[in-house]
Coordinates of C-alpha atoms and ligand atoms in Angstrom, one line a residue:
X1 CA -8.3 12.4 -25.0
X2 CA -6.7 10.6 -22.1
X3 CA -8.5 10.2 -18.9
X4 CA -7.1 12.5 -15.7
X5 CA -6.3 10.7 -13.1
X6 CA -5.3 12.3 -9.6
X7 CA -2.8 10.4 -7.7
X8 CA -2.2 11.7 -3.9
X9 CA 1.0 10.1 -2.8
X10 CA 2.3 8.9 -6.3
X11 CA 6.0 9.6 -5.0
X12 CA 5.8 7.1 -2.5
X13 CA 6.0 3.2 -3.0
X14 CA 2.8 1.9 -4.4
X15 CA 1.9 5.0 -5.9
X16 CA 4.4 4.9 -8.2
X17 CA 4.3 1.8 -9.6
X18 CA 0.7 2.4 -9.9
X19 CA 1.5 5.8 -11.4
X20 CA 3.6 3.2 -14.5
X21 CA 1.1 1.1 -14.5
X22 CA -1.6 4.1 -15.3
X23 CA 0.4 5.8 -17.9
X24 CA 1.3 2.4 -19.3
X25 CA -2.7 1.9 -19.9
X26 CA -2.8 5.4 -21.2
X27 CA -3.8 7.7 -18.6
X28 CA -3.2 11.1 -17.7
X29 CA -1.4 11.2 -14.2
X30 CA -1.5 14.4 -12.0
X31 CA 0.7 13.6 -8.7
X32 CA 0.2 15.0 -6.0
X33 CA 2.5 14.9 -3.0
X34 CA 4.4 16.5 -0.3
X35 CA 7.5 14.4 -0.3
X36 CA 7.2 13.7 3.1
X37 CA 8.2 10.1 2.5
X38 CA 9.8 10.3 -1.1
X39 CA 11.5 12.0 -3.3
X40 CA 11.0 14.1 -6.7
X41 CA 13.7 11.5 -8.2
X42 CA 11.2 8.8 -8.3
X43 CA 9.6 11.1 -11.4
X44 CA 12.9 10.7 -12.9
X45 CA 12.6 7.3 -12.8
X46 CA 8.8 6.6 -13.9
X47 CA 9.7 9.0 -17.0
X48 CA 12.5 6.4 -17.3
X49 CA 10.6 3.3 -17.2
X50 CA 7.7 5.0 -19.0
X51 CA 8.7 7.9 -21.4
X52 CA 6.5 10.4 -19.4
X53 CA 7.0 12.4 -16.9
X54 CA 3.5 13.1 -15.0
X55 CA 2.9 16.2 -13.8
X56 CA 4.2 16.8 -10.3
X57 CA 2.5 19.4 -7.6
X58 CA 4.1 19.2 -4.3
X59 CA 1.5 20.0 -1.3
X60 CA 0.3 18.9 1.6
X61 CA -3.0 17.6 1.6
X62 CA -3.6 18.7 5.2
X63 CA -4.3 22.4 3.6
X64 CA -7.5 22.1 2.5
X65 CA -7.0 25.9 0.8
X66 CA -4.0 24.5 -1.3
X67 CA -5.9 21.5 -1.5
X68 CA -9.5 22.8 -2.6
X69 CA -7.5 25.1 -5.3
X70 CA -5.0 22.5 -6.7
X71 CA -8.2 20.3 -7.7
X72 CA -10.4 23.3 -9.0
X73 CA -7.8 23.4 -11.3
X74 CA -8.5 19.9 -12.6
X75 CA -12.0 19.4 -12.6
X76 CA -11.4 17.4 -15.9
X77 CA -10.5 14.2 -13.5
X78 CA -12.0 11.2 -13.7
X79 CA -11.1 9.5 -10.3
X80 CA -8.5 9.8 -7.9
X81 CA -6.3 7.5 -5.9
X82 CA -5.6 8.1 -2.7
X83 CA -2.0 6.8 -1.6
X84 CA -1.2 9.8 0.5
X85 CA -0.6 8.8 4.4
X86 CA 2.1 8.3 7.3
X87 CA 2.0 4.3 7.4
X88 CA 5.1 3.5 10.2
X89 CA 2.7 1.3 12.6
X90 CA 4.9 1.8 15.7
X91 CA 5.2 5.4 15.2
X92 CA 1.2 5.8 15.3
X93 CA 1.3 4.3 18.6
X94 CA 4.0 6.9 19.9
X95 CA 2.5 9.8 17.9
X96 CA -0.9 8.7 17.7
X97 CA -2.2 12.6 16.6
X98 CA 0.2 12.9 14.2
X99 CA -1.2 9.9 12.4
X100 CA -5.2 11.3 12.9
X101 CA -4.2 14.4 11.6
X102 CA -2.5 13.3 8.5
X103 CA -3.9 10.3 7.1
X104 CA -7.8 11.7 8.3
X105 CA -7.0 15.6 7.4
X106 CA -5.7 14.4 4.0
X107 CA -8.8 12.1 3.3
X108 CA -11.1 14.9 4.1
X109 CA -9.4 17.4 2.6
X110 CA -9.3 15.2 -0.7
X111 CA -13.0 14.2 -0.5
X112 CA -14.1 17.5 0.3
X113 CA -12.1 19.4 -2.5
X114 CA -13.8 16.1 -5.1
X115 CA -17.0 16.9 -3.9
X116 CA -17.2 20.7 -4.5
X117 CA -15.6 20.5 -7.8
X118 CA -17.7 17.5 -8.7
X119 CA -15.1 14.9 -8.9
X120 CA -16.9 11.4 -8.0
X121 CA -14.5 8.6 -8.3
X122 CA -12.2 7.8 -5.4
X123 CA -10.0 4.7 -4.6
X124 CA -8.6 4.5 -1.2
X125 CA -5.7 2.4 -0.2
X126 CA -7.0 0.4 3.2
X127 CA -5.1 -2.7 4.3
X128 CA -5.7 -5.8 6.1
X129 CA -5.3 -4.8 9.5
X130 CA -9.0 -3.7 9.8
X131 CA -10.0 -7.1 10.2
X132 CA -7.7 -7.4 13.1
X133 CA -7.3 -10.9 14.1
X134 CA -9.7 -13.2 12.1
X135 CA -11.7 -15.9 13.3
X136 CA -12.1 -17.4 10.0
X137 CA -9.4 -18.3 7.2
X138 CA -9.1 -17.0 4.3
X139 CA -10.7 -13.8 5.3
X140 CA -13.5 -12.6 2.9
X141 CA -14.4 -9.0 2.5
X142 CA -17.3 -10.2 4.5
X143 CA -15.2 -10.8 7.7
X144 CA -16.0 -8.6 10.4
X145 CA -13.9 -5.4 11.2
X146 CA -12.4 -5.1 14.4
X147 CA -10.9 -1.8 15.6
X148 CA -7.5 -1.8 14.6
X149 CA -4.3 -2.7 17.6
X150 CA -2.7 0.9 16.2
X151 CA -3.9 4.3 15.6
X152 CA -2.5 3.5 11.7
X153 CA -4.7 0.7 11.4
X154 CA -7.6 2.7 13.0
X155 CA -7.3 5.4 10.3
X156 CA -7.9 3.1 7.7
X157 CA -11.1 1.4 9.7
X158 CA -12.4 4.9 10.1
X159 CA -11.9 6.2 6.5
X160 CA -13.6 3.4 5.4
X161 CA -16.4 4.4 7.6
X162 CA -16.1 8.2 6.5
X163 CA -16.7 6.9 2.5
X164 CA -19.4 4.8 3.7
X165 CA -21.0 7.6 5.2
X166 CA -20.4 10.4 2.2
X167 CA -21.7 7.8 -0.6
X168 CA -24.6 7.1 1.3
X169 CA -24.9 11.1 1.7
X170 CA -24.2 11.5 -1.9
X171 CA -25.6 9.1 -4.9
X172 CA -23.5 10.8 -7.3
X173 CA -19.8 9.5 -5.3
X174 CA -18.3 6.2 -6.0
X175 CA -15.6 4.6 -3.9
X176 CA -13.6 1.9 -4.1
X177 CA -11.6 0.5 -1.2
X178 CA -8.7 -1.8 -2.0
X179 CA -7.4 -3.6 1.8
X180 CA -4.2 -4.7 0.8
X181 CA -2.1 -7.5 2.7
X182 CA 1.3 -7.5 2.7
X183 CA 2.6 -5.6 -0.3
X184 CA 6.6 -6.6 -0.9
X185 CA 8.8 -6.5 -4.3
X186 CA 9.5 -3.9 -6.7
X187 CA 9.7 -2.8 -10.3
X188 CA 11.5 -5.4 -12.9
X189 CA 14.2 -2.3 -13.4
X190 CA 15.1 -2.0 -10.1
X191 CA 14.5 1.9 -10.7
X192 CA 11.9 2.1 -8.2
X193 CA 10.7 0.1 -4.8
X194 CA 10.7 1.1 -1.2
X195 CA 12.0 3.2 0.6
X196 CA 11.9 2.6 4.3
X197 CA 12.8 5.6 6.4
X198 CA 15.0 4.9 9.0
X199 CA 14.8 1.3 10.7
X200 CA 12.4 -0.7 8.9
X201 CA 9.2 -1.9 10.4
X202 CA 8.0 -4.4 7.8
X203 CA 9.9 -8.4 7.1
X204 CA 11.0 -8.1 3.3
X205 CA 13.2 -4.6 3.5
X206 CA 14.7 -5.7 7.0
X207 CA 15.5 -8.8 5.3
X208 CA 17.0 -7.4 2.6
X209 CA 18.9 -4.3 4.7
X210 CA 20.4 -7.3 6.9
X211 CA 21.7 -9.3 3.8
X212 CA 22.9 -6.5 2.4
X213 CA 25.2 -5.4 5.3
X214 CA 23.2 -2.7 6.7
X215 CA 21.4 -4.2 9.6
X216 CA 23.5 -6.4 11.8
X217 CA 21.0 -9.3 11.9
X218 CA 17.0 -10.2 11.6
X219 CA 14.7 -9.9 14.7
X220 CA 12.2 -12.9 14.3
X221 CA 9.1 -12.1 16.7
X222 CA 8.5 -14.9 18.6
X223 CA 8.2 -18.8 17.3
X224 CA 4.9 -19.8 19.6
X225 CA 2.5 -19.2 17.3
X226 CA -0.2 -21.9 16.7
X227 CA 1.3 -22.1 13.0
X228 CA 3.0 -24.7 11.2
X229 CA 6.8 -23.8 12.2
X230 CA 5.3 -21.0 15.1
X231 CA 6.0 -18.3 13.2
X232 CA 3.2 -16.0 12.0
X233 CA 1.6 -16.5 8.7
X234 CA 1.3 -13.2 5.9
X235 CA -0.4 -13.0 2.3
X236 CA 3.2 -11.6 0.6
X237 CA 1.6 -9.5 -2.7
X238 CA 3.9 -8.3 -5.2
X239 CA 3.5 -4.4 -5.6
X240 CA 3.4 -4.3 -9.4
X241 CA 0.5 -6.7 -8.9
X242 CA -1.2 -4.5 -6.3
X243 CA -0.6 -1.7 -9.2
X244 CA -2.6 -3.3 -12.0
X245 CA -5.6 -4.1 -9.5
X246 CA -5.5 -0.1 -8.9
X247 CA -5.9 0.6 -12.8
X248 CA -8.5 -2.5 -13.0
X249 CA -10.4 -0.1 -10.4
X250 CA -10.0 3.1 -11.8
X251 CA -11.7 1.2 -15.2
X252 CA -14.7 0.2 -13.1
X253 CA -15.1 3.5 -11.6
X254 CA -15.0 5.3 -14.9
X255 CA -16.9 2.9 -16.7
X256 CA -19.5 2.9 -14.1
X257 CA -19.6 -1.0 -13.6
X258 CA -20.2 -1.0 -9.2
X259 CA -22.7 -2.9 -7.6
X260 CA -22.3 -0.8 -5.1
X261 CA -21.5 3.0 -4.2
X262 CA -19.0 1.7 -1.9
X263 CA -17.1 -1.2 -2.7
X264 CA -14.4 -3.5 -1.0
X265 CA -12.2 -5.8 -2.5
X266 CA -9.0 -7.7 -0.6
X267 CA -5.7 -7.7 -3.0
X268 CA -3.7 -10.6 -1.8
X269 CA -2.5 -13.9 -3.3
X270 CA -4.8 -15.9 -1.1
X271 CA -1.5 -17.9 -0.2
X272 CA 0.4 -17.6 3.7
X273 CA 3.6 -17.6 3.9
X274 CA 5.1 -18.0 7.3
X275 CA 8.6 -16.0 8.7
X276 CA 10.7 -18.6 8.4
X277 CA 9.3 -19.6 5.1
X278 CA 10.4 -16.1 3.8
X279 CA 13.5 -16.4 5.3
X280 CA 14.4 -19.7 3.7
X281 CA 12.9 -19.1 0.7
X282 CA 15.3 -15.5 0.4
X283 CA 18.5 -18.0 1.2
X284 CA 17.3 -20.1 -1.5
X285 CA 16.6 -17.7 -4.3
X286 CA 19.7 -15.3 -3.2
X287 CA 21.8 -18.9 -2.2
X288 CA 22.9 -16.8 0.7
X289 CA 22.7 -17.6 4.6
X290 CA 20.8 -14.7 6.9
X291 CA 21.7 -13.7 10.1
X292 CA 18.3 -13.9 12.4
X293 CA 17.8 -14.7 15.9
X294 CA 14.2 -15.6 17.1
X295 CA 13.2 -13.3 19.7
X296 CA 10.0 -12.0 22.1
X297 CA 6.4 -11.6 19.8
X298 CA 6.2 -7.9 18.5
X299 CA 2.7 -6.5 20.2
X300 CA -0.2 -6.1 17.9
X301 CA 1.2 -9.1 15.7
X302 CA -2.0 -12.1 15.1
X303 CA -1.2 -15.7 13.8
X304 CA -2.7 -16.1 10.4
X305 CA -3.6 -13.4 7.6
X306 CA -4.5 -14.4 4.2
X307 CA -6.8 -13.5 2.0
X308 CA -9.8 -14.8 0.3
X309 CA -9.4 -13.2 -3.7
X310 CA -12.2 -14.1 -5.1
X311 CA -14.1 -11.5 -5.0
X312 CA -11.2 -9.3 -6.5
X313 CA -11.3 -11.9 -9.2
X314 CA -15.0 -12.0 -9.9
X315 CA -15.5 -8.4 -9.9
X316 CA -12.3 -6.4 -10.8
X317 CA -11.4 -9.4 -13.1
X318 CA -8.1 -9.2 -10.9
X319 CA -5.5 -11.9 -9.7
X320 CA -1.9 -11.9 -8.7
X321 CA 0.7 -13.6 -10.8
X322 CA 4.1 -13.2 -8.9
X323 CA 5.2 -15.9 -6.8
X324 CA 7.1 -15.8 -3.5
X325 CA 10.2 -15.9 -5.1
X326 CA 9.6 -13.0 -8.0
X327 CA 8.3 -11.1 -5.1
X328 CA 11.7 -11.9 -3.3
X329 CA 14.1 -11.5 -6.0
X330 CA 13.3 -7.9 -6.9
X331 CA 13.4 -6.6 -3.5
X332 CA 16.5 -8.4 -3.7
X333 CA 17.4 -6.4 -6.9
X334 CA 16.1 -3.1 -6.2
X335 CA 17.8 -3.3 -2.7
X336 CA 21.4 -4.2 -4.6
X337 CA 20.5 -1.5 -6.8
X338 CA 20.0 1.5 -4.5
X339 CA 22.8 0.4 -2.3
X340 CA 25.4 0.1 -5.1
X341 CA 24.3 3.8 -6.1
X342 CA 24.5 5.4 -3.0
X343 CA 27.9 3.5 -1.7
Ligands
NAD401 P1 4.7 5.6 1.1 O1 5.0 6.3 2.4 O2 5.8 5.1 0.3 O3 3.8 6.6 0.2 C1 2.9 7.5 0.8 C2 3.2 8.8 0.0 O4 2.3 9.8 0.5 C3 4.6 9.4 0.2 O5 5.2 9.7 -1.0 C4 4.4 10.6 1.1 O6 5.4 11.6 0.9 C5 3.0 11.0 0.8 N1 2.2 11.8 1.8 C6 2.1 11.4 3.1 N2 1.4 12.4 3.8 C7 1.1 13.3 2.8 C8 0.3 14.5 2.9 N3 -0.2 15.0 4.0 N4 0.2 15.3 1.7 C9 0.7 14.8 0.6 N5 1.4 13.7 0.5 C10 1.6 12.9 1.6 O7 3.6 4.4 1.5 P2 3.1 3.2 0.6 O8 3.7 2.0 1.2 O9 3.3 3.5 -0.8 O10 1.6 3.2 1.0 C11 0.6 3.9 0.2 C12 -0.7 3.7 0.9 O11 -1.0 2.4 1.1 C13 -0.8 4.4 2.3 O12 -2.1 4.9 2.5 C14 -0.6 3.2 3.2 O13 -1.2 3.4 4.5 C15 -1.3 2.1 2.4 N6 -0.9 0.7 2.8 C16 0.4 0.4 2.7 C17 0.8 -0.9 3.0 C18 2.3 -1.3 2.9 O14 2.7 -2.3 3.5 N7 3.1 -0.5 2.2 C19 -0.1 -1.8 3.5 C20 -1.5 -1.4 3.6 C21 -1.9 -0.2 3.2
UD1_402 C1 2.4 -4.6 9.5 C2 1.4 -3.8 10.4 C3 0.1 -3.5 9.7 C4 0.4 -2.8 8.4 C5 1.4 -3.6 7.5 C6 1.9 -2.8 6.3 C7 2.0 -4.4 12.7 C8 1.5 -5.1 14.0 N1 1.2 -4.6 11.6 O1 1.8 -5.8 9.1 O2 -0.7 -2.8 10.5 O3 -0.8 -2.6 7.6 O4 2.6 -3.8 8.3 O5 2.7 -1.7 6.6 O6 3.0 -3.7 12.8 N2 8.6 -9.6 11.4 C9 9.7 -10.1 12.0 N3 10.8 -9.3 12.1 C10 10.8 -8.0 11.6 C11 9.7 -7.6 10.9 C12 8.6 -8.4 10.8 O7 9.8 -11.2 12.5 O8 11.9 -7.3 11.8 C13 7.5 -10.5 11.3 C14 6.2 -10.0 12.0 O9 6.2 -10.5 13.3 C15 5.1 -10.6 11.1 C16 5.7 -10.7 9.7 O10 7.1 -10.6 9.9 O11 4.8 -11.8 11.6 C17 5.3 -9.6 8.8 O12 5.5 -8.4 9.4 P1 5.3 -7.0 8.7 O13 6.1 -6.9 7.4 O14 5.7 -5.9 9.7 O15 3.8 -6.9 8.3 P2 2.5 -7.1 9.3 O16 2.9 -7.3 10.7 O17 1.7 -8.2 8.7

């Protein structure tokens, strides 16, 4: 028998490449989504890539009813991943209730609905931005936390706080929380990457919009940075990497292998890339010129991220493979691809 797995917000960009990556390691995959940023094709597309279709239920996880019932129907799960959340960092600061509601009312909802039907094993996708801006490079999960510039970020310092609190509450729940840092690329068939509503926030799908006609040209945010060539410095991860590190997870969870009830582990490539690296190193692998002017610094932005991976390594057994340019190139591809197809 395969084991269940519960994936909230499987639709949307990580989730489904770590929804492949799952089946692909022979796991049963429930979805569970509300389309809010995806679409139902992206099932199309892993049955594609995979030969299986997971099972689909479209709700939203801010009604605990639906919520509590959908998982009393599959109290034969073995963990859950939770993927569902509103992520658009600028729109948290505008709509900052919005973002509590969703991303906190869907965490508690999920957790609350595992705990009554006695589901114990829950991975939760955190991200760099709770340990706001470093003092000390690379940044080990035993950094410090700082509260978060955005009310995004701060949903992902305070659900970490929430899990801390329920396994210390409950010795039968384990958690895992992975903080990614700057997840970019997509699947080698181009069938699936991200989709970024509206104007992008995040460097690699601007990039890619602009080169591919449909941005005008590339903001850079501000070259006075104490960095090498002053522009800020990101850990780039490839996704499919960040997806086998979800499945390495899920294996420690079932197999009951944590130190801890509550663990954290940082899923970067432990190398920093700067803007203008990224930039030059698109031209390069795309031999194409990009249209970017340097302008003001974006608020909220800090100087230097990268991780420190050991720990990932040590305990998950986990390290990235992609470089820079793999990372580059299939944003590169999937972008072509979805653009051709919609033209
Ligand atoms: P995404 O928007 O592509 O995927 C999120 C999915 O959750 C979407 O399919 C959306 O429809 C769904 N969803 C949102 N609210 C929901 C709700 N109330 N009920 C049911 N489904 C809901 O985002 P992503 O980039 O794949 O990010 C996945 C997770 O990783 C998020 O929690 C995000 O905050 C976190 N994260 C992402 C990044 C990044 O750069 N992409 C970095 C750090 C952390
Ligand atoms: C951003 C969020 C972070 C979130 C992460 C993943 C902010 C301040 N931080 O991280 O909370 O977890 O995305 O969603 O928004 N850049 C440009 N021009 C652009 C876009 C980006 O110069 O049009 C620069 C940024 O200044 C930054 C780098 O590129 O230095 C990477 O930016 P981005 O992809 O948005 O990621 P982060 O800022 O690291």
């Amino acid at each position: 028998m395969k084991n269940k797995i519960i994936v909230t917000g499987g639709c949307g960009y990580i989730g489904s490449h770590t929804v492949i990556e799952l089946i692909e390691n022979n796991f049963e995959v429930v979805i569970l989504d509300d389309l809010s940023n995806s679409t139902e094709e992206t099932l199309s597309r892993i049955e594609k890539i995979t030969g299986v279709k997971p099972t689909f239920i479209n709700i939203d996880l801010k009604n605990e009813t639906k919520t509590k019932e959908v998982f009393s129907n599959h109290k034969d799960t073995k963990a859950v991943i939770h993927f569902a959340a509103h992520k658009a960092v600028g729109e948290s600061v505008q709509k900052p209730l919005m973002y509590y509601k969703n991303n906190l009312y869907s965490l508690l909802n999920t957790l609350s609905a595992q705990v009554e039907n006695n589901i114990n094993g829950f991975i939760f996708s955190s991200s760099a931005t709770v340990y706001g801006t470093p003092e000390t490079l690379p940044i080990t999960e035993e950094n410090e936390t700082q509260r978060p510039f955005s009310p995004y970020g701060n949903t992902k310092k305070v659900a970490e706080e929430i899990l801390d609190d329920l396994i210390k509450s409950n010795p039968n729940f384990a958690a895992i929380s992975l903080r990614y840092f700057n997840p970019i690329g997509a699947h080698e068939s181009g069938l699936i990457g991200e989709l970024p509503s509206g104007i992008p926030n995040n460097l690699m799908p601007y990039i890619t919009q602009t080169a591919v006609g449909l941005r005008e040209k590339l903001m850079v945010y501000g070259n006075d940075y104490p960095t090498k060539d002053g522009t800020p410095i990101r850990d780039y991860i490839h996704v499919v990497d960040l997806a086998k590190a979800h499945v390495l997870a899920v294996k420690r969870i079932i197999k009951k292998e944590q130190e801890k009830a509550l663990e954290i582990f940082n899923l970067g490539t432990g190398n920093g890339f700067s803007v203008l690296d990224v930039i030059h190193s698109f031209e390069d692998v795309t031999n194409s010129k990009l249209n970017y002017e340097i302008v003001e610094r974006r608020a909220g932005d800090v100087p230097k991220l990268y991780a420190s991976t050991d720990l990932a390594k040590q305990k998950l057994g986990w390290t990235a493979s992609k470089t820079l340019n793999e990372m580059i190139l299939s944003s590169w591809n999937w972008e072509q691809k979805l653009r051709n197809k919609t033209k």
